[in-house]
Short mmCIF file of C-alpha atoms in Angstrom, two decimals:
data_model
loop_
_atom_site.label_atom_id
_atom_site.label_comp_id
_atom_site.label_asym_id
_atom_site.label_seq_id
_atom_site.Cartn_x
_atom_site.Cartn_y
_atom_site.Cartn_z
CA MET A 1024 0.00 0.00 0.00
CA ALA A 1025 1.38 3.44 -0.93
CA ARG A 1026 2.38 5.83 1.81
CA GLY A 1027 -0.54 8.18 1.05
CA GLU A 1028 -3.04 5.32 1.02
CA VAL A 1029 -1.78 4.14 4.40
CA ALA A 1030 -2.20 7.62 5.82
CA ARG A 1031 -5.67 7.98 4.38
CA ALA A 1032 -6.68 4.59 5.75
CA ALA A 1033 -5.39 5.66 9.14
CA VAL A 1034 -7.54 8.77 8.99
CA VAL A 1035 -10.65 6.76 8.23
CA ALA A 1036 -9.83 4.21 10.93
CA LEU A 1037 -9.42 7.03 13.40
CA MET A 1038 -12.78 8.47 12.52
CA VAL A 1039 -14.50 5.11 12.66
CA ALA A 1040 -13.09 4.63 16.15
CA ARG A 1041 -14.40 8.05 17.16
CA CYS A 1042 -17.78 7.97 15.55
CA CYS A 1043 -18.96 4.49 14.80
CA MET A 1044 -19.24 3.06 18.26
CA PRO A 1045 -22.46 1.06 18.70
CA LEU A 1046 -25.41 3.43 18.98
CA ALA A 1047 -28.77 2.85 20.61
CA GLN A 1048 -31.12 1.62 17.88
CA ALA A 1049 -34.24 0.38 19.62
CA ALA A 1050 -36.20 3.67 19.76
CA PRO A 1051 -38.75 4.49 17.02
CA VAL A 1052 -37.58 7.17 14.61
CA LEU A 1053 -39.13 10.58 15.26
CA ASP A 1054 -41.59 11.85 12.65
CA PRO A 1055 -39.50 14.70 11.16
CA ASP A 1056 -36.56 12.34 10.72
CA MET A 1057 -38.83 9.66 9.30
CA ASP A 1058 -40.13 12.10 6.67
CA ALA A 1059 -36.55 12.77 5.61
CA LEU A 1060 -35.66 9.06 5.52
CA GLU A 1061 -38.67 8.23 3.35
CA ASP A 1062 -37.69 10.97 0.92
CA LEU A 1063 -34.13 9.58 0.83
CA ALA A 1064 -35.53 6.07 0.26
CA SER A 1065 -37.47 7.41 -2.73
CA ALA A 1066 -34.46 9.26 -4.16
CA TRP A 1067 -32.09 6.35 -3.54
CA SER A 1068 -34.49 3.55 -4.43
CA SER A 1069 -31.76 1.54 -6.13
CA LEU A 1070 -29.77 1.33 -2.89
CA ASP A 1071 -29.96 -2.07 -1.29
CA GLY A 1072 -31.71 -1.74 2.07
CA SER A 1073 -33.35 1.64 1.41
CA ALA A 1074 -36.76 -0.10 1.45
CA THR A 1075 -36.33 -0.55 5.21
CA TRP A 1076 -36.49 3.24 5.68
CA SER A 1077 -40.25 3.29 6.20
CA ARG A 1078 -42.73 4.02 8.96
CA GLY A 1079 -43.38 1.16 11.28
CA THR A 1080 -39.77 -0.03 11.10
CA ASP A 1081 -37.74 0.66 14.21
CA CYS A 1082 -34.27 2.11 13.87
CA ASP A 1083 -32.36 -1.07 14.63
CA SER A 1084 -34.02 -2.75 11.65
CA MET A 1085 -33.08 0.00 9.20
CA ALA A 1086 -30.06 -0.65 7.01
CA ALA A 1087 -27.22 1.90 7.32
CA VAL A 1088 -29.16 4.09 9.82
CA TYR A 1089 -28.10 4.80 13.41
CA CYS A 1090 -30.20 6.61 16.01
CA ASP A 1091 -29.72 7.96 19.51
CA ASP A 1092 -31.87 7.00 22.49
CA ASP A 1093 -34.47 9.62 21.61
CA GLY A 1094 -35.07 8.39 18.05
CA HIS A 1095 -33.03 11.05 16.24
CA VAL A 1096 -31.04 9.85 13.23
CA VAL A 1097 -27.41 10.63 14.05
CA ALA A 1098 -25.55 8.64 11.37
CA LEU A 1099 -25.94 7.33 7.83
CA GLU A 1100 -23.29 4.90 6.67
CA VAL A 1101 -23.22 3.43 3.16
CA ARG A 1102 -20.19 1.67 1.68
CA ASN A 1103 -19.97 0.47 -1.93
CA GLY A 1104 -23.64 1.14 -2.52
CA ASN A 1105 -25.49 1.63 -5.81
CA ILE A 1106 -27.25 4.93 -5.18
CA SER A 1107 -26.79 6.43 -8.68
CA ALA A 1108 -28.53 9.64 -7.61
CA SER A 1109 -27.84 12.97 -5.90
CA ILE A 1110 -28.23 14.04 -2.29
CA PRO A 1111 -31.73 15.50 -1.86
CA GLU A 1112 -32.23 18.74 0.06
CA SER A 1113 -34.55 16.86 2.42
CA ILE A 1114 -31.51 15.40 4.18
CA THR A 1115 -31.30 18.70 6.04
CA ALA A 1116 -34.35 17.69 8.09
CA LEU A 1117 -32.06 15.27 9.96
CA GLU A 1118 -31.05 17.99 12.41
CA GLU A 1119 -29.14 15.66 14.77
CA LEU A 1120 -27.10 14.08 11.97
CA SER A 1121 -23.43 14.11 12.96
CA TRP A 1122 -21.95 11.38 10.75
CA LEU A 1123 -22.59 11.23 7.00
CA TYR A 1124 -20.54 8.44 5.46
CA ILE A 1125 -21.39 7.52 1.87
CA LYS A 1126 -18.31 6.10 0.21
CA SER A 1127 -17.89 4.60 -3.28
CA SER A 1128 -21.64 4.53 -3.81
CA GLU A 1129 -22.19 6.32 -7.16
CA LEU A 1130 -23.50 9.56 -5.65
CA THR A 1131 -24.02 12.13 -8.41
CA GLY A 1132 -24.95 15.79 -8.61
CA SER A 1133 -23.66 18.63 -6.50
CA LEU A 1134 -23.28 19.16 -2.78
CA PRO A 1135 -26.50 20.73 -1.42
CA PRO A 1136 -25.57 24.11 0.12
CA ALA A 1137 -27.99 23.46 2.99
CA LEU A 1138 -26.15 20.25 3.93
CA PHE A 1139 -23.52 22.21 5.81
CA THR A 1140 -26.09 24.14 7.80
CA LEU A 1141 -26.95 21.00 9.77
CA PRO A 1142 -26.05 22.12 13.29
CA ASN A 1143 -24.47 18.88 14.56
CA LEU A 1144 -22.31 17.72 11.66
CA VAL A 1145 -18.97 16.29 12.82
CA HIS A 1146 -17.85 13.96 10.00
CA VAL A 1147 -18.72 14.15 6.29
CA VAL A 1148 -17.14 11.37 4.21
CA LEU A 1149 -18.28 11.30 0.57
CA SER A 1150 -15.14 9.83 -1.01
CA GLY A 1151 -15.10 7.86 -4.25
CA ASN A 1152 -18.34 9.04 -5.81
CA GLN A 1153 -19.27 11.07 -8.90
CA LEU A 1154 -20.07 14.39 -7.29
CA THR A 1155 -19.72 17.48 -9.48
CA GLY A 1156 -19.80 21.23 -8.98
CA ASN A 1157 -17.97 23.11 -6.27
CA ILE A 1158 -17.78 23.16 -2.49
CA PRO A 1159 -20.49 25.65 -1.48
CA ASP A 1160 -19.60 28.69 0.61
CA THR A 1161 -22.02 27.41 3.23
CA VAL A 1162 -19.38 24.86 4.25
CA GLY A 1163 -18.18 27.49 6.71
CA SER A 1164 -21.44 27.11 8.67
CA ALA A 1165 -20.45 23.63 9.88
CA THR A 1166 -18.26 24.99 12.66
CA GLY A 1167 -18.20 21.69 14.55
CA LEU A 1168 -16.97 19.71 11.55
CA GLN A 1169 -13.88 17.60 12.30
CA SER A 1170 -13.61 15.65 9.03
CA LEU A 1171 -14.39 16.61 5.45
CA LEU A 1172 -13.42 13.86 2.98
CA LEU A 1173 -14.45 14.59 -0.60
CA ASP A 1174 -11.59 12.86 -2.42
CA ALA A 1175 -11.94 10.92 -5.68
CA ASN A 1176 -14.94 12.80 -7.09
CA GLN A 1177 -15.35 15.21 -10.01
CA LEU A 1178 -15.59 18.40 -8.00
CA SER A 1179 -14.16 21.62 -9.42
CA GLY A 1180 -13.92 25.35 -8.89
CA THR A 1181 -11.85 27.17 -6.34
CA LEU A 1182 -11.55 26.24 -2.70
CA PRO A 1183 -13.90 28.56 -0.76
CA SER A 1184 -12.33 30.87 1.78
CA SER A 1185 -15.14 29.87 4.16
CA LEU A 1186 -13.22 26.64 4.83
CA GLY A 1187 -11.20 28.78 7.22
CA SER A 1188 -14.21 28.98 9.54
CA LEU A 1189 -13.97 25.26 10.36
CA SER A 1190 -11.97 25.76 13.54
CA ALA A 1191 -12.51 22.16 14.71
CA LEU A 1192 -11.39 20.58 11.42
CA VAL A 1193 -8.80 17.81 11.80
CA ASN A 1194 -9.04 16.05 8.41
CA LEU A 1195 -9.43 17.88 5.10
CA ILE A 1196 -9.10 15.38 2.24
CA LEU A 1197 -9.83 16.83 -1.22
CA SER A 1198 -7.51 14.73 -3.40
CA THR A 1199 -8.25 13.62 -6.98
CA ASN A 1200 -10.75 16.20 -8.10
CA GLY A 1201 -10.52 19.17 -10.43
CA PHE A 1202 -10.09 22.04 -7.98
CA SER A 1203 -8.26 25.04 -9.42
CA GLY A 1204 -6.88 28.36 -8.26
CA SER A 1205 -4.72 28.96 -5.23
CA ILE A 1206 -4.84 27.63 -1.69
CA PRO A 1207 -6.86 30.19 0.29
CA ASN A 1208 -5.00 31.97 3.06
CA SER A 1209 -8.03 31.45 5.29
CA LEU A 1210 -6.80 27.87 5.87
CA SER A 1211 -4.24 29.43 8.20
CA LYS A 1212 -7.05 29.59 10.78
CA LEU A 1213 -7.37 25.79 10.90
CA THR A 1214 -5.25 25.35 13.99
CA SER A 1215 -6.63 21.84 14.68
CA LEU A 1216 -5.74 20.51 11.23
CA GLU A 1217 -3.66 17.30 11.16
CA TYR A 1218 -4.32 15.84 7.69
CA LEU A 1219 -4.40 18.02 4.56
CA TYR A 1220 -4.63 16.20 1.20
CA LEU A 1221 -4.85 18.42 -1.87
CA ASP A 1222 -2.97 16.24 -4.37
CA ALA A 1223 -4.17 15.35 -7.87
CA ASN A 1224 -6.02 18.59 -8.58
CA ALA A 1225 -5.32 21.59 -10.81
CA LEU A 1226 -4.28 23.93 -8.00
CA SER A 1227 -1.72 26.60 -8.81
CA GLY A 1228 0.14 29.53 -7.32
CA SER A 1229 2.64 29.45 -4.50
CA ILE A 1230 2.56 27.28 -1.41
CA PRO A 1231 1.35 29.58 1.39
CA ALA A 1232 3.84 30.34 4.15
CA PHE A 1233 1.23 29.66 6.83
CA ILE A 1234 1.57 25.92 6.20
CA SER A 1235 4.96 26.08 7.94
CA ASN A 1236 3.22 27.39 11.05
CA SER A 1237 0.51 24.75 11.31
CA PRO A 1238 1.39 23.29 14.71
CA GLY A 1239 -0.42 19.96 14.49
CA LEU A 1240 -0.07 19.14 10.79
CA LYS A 1241 1.05 15.52 10.39
CA HIS A 1242 0.36 14.66 6.75
CA LEU A 1243 0.45 17.06 3.81
CA THR A 1244 0.02 16.01 0.20
CA MET A 1245 -0.13 18.59 -2.52
CA GLY A 1246 1.14 17.49 -5.95
CA LEU A 1247 0.66 20.96 -7.39
CA GLN A 1248 2.45 20.29 -10.69
CA GLY A 1249 -0.06 18.00 -12.34
CA LYS A 1250 -2.75 15.47 -11.60
CA TYR A 1251 -2.19 12.08 -10.05
CA ARG A 1252 1.18 12.83 -8.48
CA THR A 1253 2.30 10.31 -5.86
CA PRO A 1254 1.24 11.63 -2.43
CA TRP A 1255 4.01 12.27 0.06
CA ALA A 1256 3.38 12.07 3.81
CA MET A 1257 5.05 15.21 5.09
CA SER A 1258 6.49 16.30 8.39
CA PRO A 1259 4.63 18.93 10.40
CA THR A 1260 6.52 21.88 8.93
CA TRP A 1261 6.90 22.54 5.23
CA ARG A 1262 10.33 24.08 5.82
CA ARG A 1263 11.79 20.59 6.29
CA LEU A 1264 11.27 19.92 2.60
CA ASP A 1265 12.72 23.37 1.94
CA ALA A 1266 15.84 22.18 3.79
CA LEU A 1267 16.27 19.16 1.53
CA GLU A 1268 15.79 21.27 -1.56
CA ASP A 1269 18.33 23.76 -0.25
CA LEU A 1270 20.79 20.92 0.38
CA ALA A 1271 20.14 19.63 -3.13
CA SER A 1272 20.98 23.07 -4.50
CA ALA A 1273 24.11 23.43 -2.37
CA TRP A 1274 25.25 19.88 -3.12
CA SER A 1275 24.14 19.79 -6.75
CA SER A 1276 27.24 17.82 -7.78
CA LEU A 1277 26.29 14.95 -5.45
CA ASP A 1278 24.89 11.98 -7.31
CA GLY A 1279 21.26 11.48 -6.29
CA SER A 1280 20.65 14.95 -4.87
CA ALA A 1281 18.21 15.66 -7.71
CA THR A 1282 15.79 13.23 -6.04
CA TRP A 1283 15.45 15.60 -3.06
CA SER A 1284 12.46 17.40 -4.53
CA ARG A 1285 8.76 17.93 -3.91
CA GLY A 1286 6.55 15.15 -5.16
CA THR A 1287 9.17 12.45 -4.51
CA ASP A 1288 8.40 10.12 -1.64
CA CYS A 1289 11.10 9.51 0.94
CA ASP A 1290 11.75 5.92 -0.12
CA SER A 1291 12.77 7.17 -3.56
CA MET A 1292 15.22 9.79 -2.25
CA ALA A 1293 18.87 8.83 -2.41
CA ALA A 1294 20.70 8.85 0.94
CA VAL A 1295 17.63 10.06 2.86
CA TYR A 1296 15.81 8.05 5.51
CA CYS A 1297 12.50 9.03 7.13
CA ASP A 1298 10.37 7.79 9.99
CA ASP A 1299 6.74 6.72 9.60
CA ASP A 1300 5.55 10.31 10.02
CA GLY A 1301 7.71 11.66 7.18
CA HIS A 1302 10.42 13.25 9.32
CA VAL A 1303 13.93 13.05 7.89
CA VAL A 1304 15.90 11.15 10.54
CA ALA A 1305 19.09 10.26 8.65
CA LEU A 1306 21.35 11.45 5.84
CA GLU A 1307 23.98 8.96 4.72
CA VAL A 1308 26.53 9.77 2.02
CA ARG A 1309 29.65 7.67 1.42
CA ASN A 1310 32.37 8.59 -1.05
CA GLY A 1311 30.26 11.36 -2.54
CA ASN A 1312 31.36 14.34 -4.60
CA ILE A 1313 29.74 17.17 -2.65
CA SER A 1314 32.58 19.72 -2.97
CA ALA A 1315 30.65 22.27 -0.89
CA SER A 1316 29.95 23.22 2.72
CA ILE A 1317 27.11 22.27 5.05
CA PRO A 1318 24.38 24.94 4.71
CA GLU A 1319 22.72 26.37 7.80
CA SER A 1320 19.35 25.21 6.43
CA ILE A 1321 20.17 21.68 7.57
CA THR A 1322 19.01 22.79 11.01
CA ALA A 1323 15.41 22.73 9.77
CA LEU A 1324 15.62 18.91 9.90
CA GLU A 1325 14.61 18.90 13.55
CA GLU A 1326 14.24 15.11 13.84
CA LEU A 1327 17.65 14.38 12.31
CA SER A 1328 19.50 11.88 14.48
CA TRP A 1329 22.10 10.39 12.13
CA LEU A 1330 24.34 12.59 9.95
CA TYR A 1331 26.83 10.40 8.10
CA ILE A 1332 28.80 12.11 5.35
CA LYS A 1333 32.11 10.33 4.93
CA SER A 1334 34.86 10.90 2.37
CA SER A 1335 32.63 13.17 0.31
CA GLU A 1336 34.69 16.36 -0.17
CA LEU A 1337 32.76 18.47 2.34
CA THR A 1338 34.40 21.87 2.71
CA GLY A 1339 33.96 24.93 4.92
CA SER A 1340 33.40 25.02 8.66
CA LEU A 1341 31.00 23.24 10.97
CA PRO A 1342 27.80 25.33 11.27
CA PRO A 1343 27.41 26.26 14.97
CA ALA A 1344 23.66 25.70 14.70
CA LEU A 1345 24.19 22.09 13.59
CA PHE A 1346 24.73 20.98 17.17
CA THR A 1347 21.52 22.64 18.36
CA LEU A 1348 19.46 20.02 16.52
CA PRO A 1349 17.55 18.44 19.41
CA ASN A 1350 17.69 14.78 18.33
CA LEU A 1351 21.28 14.33 17.11
CA VAL A 1352 22.75 10.97 18.13
CA HIS A 1353 25.50 10.26 15.59
CA VAL A 1354 27.58 12.78 13.62
CA VAL A 1355 30.12 11.15 11.29
CA LEU A 1356 31.94 13.60 9.01
CA SER A 1357 35.23 11.73 8.64
CA GLY A 1358 37.56 12.05 5.66
CA ASN A 1359 36.44 15.40 4.29
CA GLN A 1360 38.05 18.83 3.92
CA LEU A 1361 36.38 20.64 6.80
CA THR A 1362 38.24 23.62 8.23
CA GLY A 1363 37.90 25.92 11.24
CA ASN A 1364 37.27 24.78 14.78
CA ILE A 1365 34.70 22.77 16.68
CA PRO A 1366 32.11 25.38 17.72
CA ASP A 1367 31.28 25.83 21.40
CA THR A 1368 27.69 24.94 20.55
CA VAL A 1369 28.74 21.30 20.36
CA GLY A 1370 27.84 21.12 24.05
CA SER A 1371 24.17 21.64 23.15
CA ALA A 1372 23.96 18.18 21.57
CA THR A 1373 23.48 16.46 24.91
CA GLY A 1374 22.11 13.27 23.35
CA LEU A 1375 25.11 12.82 21.06
CA GLN A 1376 26.67 9.36 21.26
CA SER A 1377 29.18 9.59 18.41
CA LEU A 1378 31.25 12.51 17.11
CA LEU A 1379 33.64 11.43 14.35
CA LEU A 1380 35.51 14.31 12.71
CA ASP A 1381 38.79 12.52 11.90
CA ALA A 1382 40.81 13.11 8.73
CA ASN A 1383 39.77 16.70 8.10
CA GLN A 1384 41.62 20.02 8.32
CA LEU A 1385 40.08 21.24 11.57
CA SER A 1386 42.15 23.32 13.96
CA GLY A 1387 41.99 25.41 17.12
CA THR A 1388 41.66 24.18 20.68
CA LEU A 1389 39.22 21.55 21.82
CA PRO A 1390 36.22 23.35 23.36
CA SER A 1391 35.53 22.73 27.02
CA SER A 1392 31.84 22.37 26.08
CA LEU A 1393 32.67 18.85 24.87
CA GLY A 1394 32.37 17.95 28.54
CA SER A 1395 28.60 18.52 28.35
CA LEU A 1396 28.13 15.50 26.07
CA SER A 1397 27.22 13.11 28.87
CA ALA A 1398 25.98 10.40 26.46
CA LEU A 1399 29.10 10.44 24.28
CA VAL A 1400 30.57 7.00 23.59
CA ASN A 1401 32.82 7.70 20.57
CA LEU A 1402 34.99 10.83 20.24
CA ILE A 1403 37.23 10.49 17.17
CA LEU A 1404 39.23 13.60 16.27
CA SER A 1405 42.38 12.04 14.74
CA THR A 1406 44.37 13.55 11.88
CA ASN A 1407 43.47 17.20 12.13
CA GLY A 1408 45.37 20.27 13.35
CA PHE A 1409 43.97 20.65 16.88
CA SER A 1410 46.32 22.39 19.30
CA GLY A 1411 46.45 23.24 22.99
CA SER A 1412 45.84 20.85 25.85
CA ILE A 1413 43.17 18.23 26.45
CA PRO A 1414 40.42 20.06 28.35
CA ASN A 1415 39.74 18.85 31.88
CA SER A 1416 36.02 18.97 31.11
CA LEU A 1417 36.41 15.64 29.28
CA SER A 1418 36.54 14.08 32.75
CA LYS A 1419 32.73 14.41 32.76
CA LEU A 1420 32.36 12.00 29.84
CA THR A 1421 31.57 8.96 31.94
CA SER A 1422 30.06 7.05 28.99
CA LEU A 1423 33.15 7.44 26.81
CA GLU A 1424 34.57 4.22 25.35
CA TYR A 1425 36.58 5.35 22.34
CA LEU A 1426 38.88 8.40 22.45
CA TYR A 1427 41.08 9.05 19.41
CA LEU A 1428 43.14 12.25 19.48
CA ASP A 1429 46.18 11.06 17.51
CA ALA A 1430 47.92 12.96 14.72
CA ASN A 1431 47.15 16.49 15.89
CA ALA A 1432 49.29 19.25 17.45
CA LEU A 1433 48.04 18.78 21.01
CA SER A 1434 50.43 19.63 23.83
CA GLY A 1435 50.76 19.72 27.60
CA SER A 1436 50.55 16.70 29.86
CA ILE A 1437 48.23 13.74 29.62
CA PRO A 1438 45.47 14.49 32.16
CA ALA A 1439 45.20 12.15 35.12
CA PHE A 1440 41.42 12.01 34.77
CA ILE A 1441 41.84 9.66 31.78
CA SER A 1442 42.88 7.02 34.29
CA ASN A 1443 39.51 7.44 36.00
CA SER A 1444 37.37 6.89 32.89
CA PRO A 1445 35.51 3.72 33.87
CA GLY A 1446 34.33 2.58 30.45
CA LEU A 1447 37.28 3.60 28.28
CA LYS A 1448 38.21 0.82 25.85
CA HIS A 1449 40.36 2.48 23.19
CA LEU A 1450 42.73 5.38 23.82
CA VAL A 1451 44.85 6.72 20.97
CA LEU A 1452 47.08 9.76 21.61
CA GLN A 1453 50.25 9.34 19.53
CA TYR A 1454 51.73 11.87 17.10
CA ASN A 1455 51.09 14.92 19.24
CA GLY A 1456 53.38 17.18 21.29
CA PHE A 1457 52.57 15.98 24.80
CA THR A 1458 55.20 16.47 27.50
CA GLY A 1459 55.86 14.66 30.76
CA GLN A 1460 55.02 11.07 31.60
CA ILE A 1461 52.30 8.63 30.81
CA PRO A 1462 50.38 8.40 34.10
CA ASP A 1463 51.16 5.17 35.91
CA SER A 1464 47.51 4.95 36.94
CA LEU A 1465 46.56 4.31 33.34
CA GLY A 1466 47.35 0.69 34.05
CA ASN A 1467 44.40 0.58 36.39
CA VAL A 1468 41.85 1.18 33.64
CA THR A 1469 40.69 -2.41 33.58
CA ASN A 1470 38.30 -2.09 30.61
CA LEU A 1471 41.00 -0.74 28.31
CA GLU A 1472 41.32 -3.09 25.34
CA ALA A 1473 43.68 -1.09 23.11
CA LEU A 1474 46.26 1.56 23.86
CA LEU A 1475 48.54 3.36 21.47
CA ARG A 1476 51.06 5.31 23.52
CA PRO A 1477 51.77 8.90 22.64
CA ARG A 1478 55.19 10.15 21.72
CA VAL A 1479 56.12 12.19 24.76
CA ARG A 1480 58.87 14.79 24.90
CA GLY A 1481 61.13 14.67 27.98
CA ARG A 1482 62.09 11.87 30.31
CA GLN A 1483 59.77 8.89 30.18
CA GLU A 1484 59.79 6.05 32.64
CA ALA A 1485 58.49 2.60 31.95
CA THR A 1486 54.80 2.30 32.62
CA ASP A 1487 53.32 -0.81 34.18
CA LEU A 1488 50.48 -1.84 31.89
CA SER A 1489 50.32 -5.42 33.12
CA SER A 1490 46.78 -5.01 34.37
CA LEU A 1491 45.48 -4.18 30.92
CA GLN A 1492 43.42 -6.94 29.37
CA GLN A 1493 45.21 -6.46 26.06
CA GLN A 1494 47.83 -4.14 24.64
CA HIS A 1495 47.91 -3.60 20.93
CA THR A 1496 50.92 -2.02 19.29
CA SER A 1497 49.15 -1.61 15.97
CA GLY A 1498 46.10 0.53 15.37
CA PRO A 1499 42.78 -0.81 16.61
CA SER A 1500 39.84 -1.14 14.30
CA ARG A 1501 37.93 2.05 13.52
CA ARG A 1502 34.66 0.13 13.39
CA PHE A 1503 32.85 0.79 16.60
CA PRO A 1504 29.99 -1.17 18.12
CA GLY A 1505 26.62 0.41 18.72
CA MET A 1506 26.83 2.77 15.76
CA GLY A 1507 23.79 1.48 13.90
CA VAL A 1508 20.63 3.52 13.36
CA PRO A 1509 17.42 1.50 12.85
CA GLY A 1510 16.48 1.47 9.18
CA VAL A 1511 19.90 2.59 8.00
CA PRO A 1512 22.10 -0.23 6.60
#
């Protein structure tokens, strides 16, 4: 099932759960409602079961009719019927009607303007019929409406601005019709909206900015560039797609970046991984040909947890705002041409477990804010131009298992706190300018599996490392456990 179909099915299932709970059906139908039902039975005479809509039949014996305890008709539900007729105006006599569900039942004609003046309407589902004409302006009168599903009909005209009066609306599904014109700005008032499907119409104009500010929007399908585009379940803010398109522009030389465009579903986008709600959660590029920097717009990907761009000719500096992304877990930017320093904002990424920046051209001192990364397991900064001493704040990294600082221009002494790192497994410090001695207490780090000693200037005494489980004199593997992200191979 396509992503859009899954989402639409979920919407319907949600509404069925809300509205189609068993209703009391034993009471006789009240006379005004019975008049309306008999008129409907006459208009829809070809519908199987409509003959039961007659006086003397109690509600629980009427096909597709549901009543409340007082005998008011509160729901009509027809699926795959054979109505082959229009909706008569007499339906408006059903003043307690809250649920009108007539799906794939050959309804014809236009939507009666008076339909939306029914005072208790909550859900109108008329999908998959042959309705024509436009959505009447009176739709704005149904202020309690939560669901309006008119998809897969032959409706046309512009979308009425009165839709903006539906303050309770959660589901607006208008796909696969012939609507034209622009999206009315009045939709900005729909603060309860979660599902907006406008795909496969003839809509035009620009995408309104207010869509970015719709706080509860979960699914958005538009397909503005032609009918029958594949729907795309979108994240709550439109600017996340803007971010991918901006990345595609900045990284235009990257193979596959052209797939990062509107109308392409996430599964068809190269190097992009999304969750079930359409949020981009991972970017993975290996041996790419980016030859450009990381644009600030990447920070619009608020659910991004895995940023893996390795050996792909990234240039420029690390954007300070990158580390303010609230869900970052793994940042792997090894083997590029990054310059500048590690920004102090790195300390904002408190959920970060892996920071791999090795084999770049980074420089400057290591920021003390690294000590705020309490979840950090892997800190790999080898083969850069970092200088200065190892900051004492790294003593706070109690989850650290892999620390690679080799092949830089670091200096000063090796801090004693390294000996107190309980989970440290790999420590690589060689090819720096450290002075003094290797702390004897390093031999007490019982979890240490691999140690490459630094080259130390000055007198060096033998260090007792007999308590280490293993001592490797060649480089340990750079493949670290626990680096996988679900859904990313």
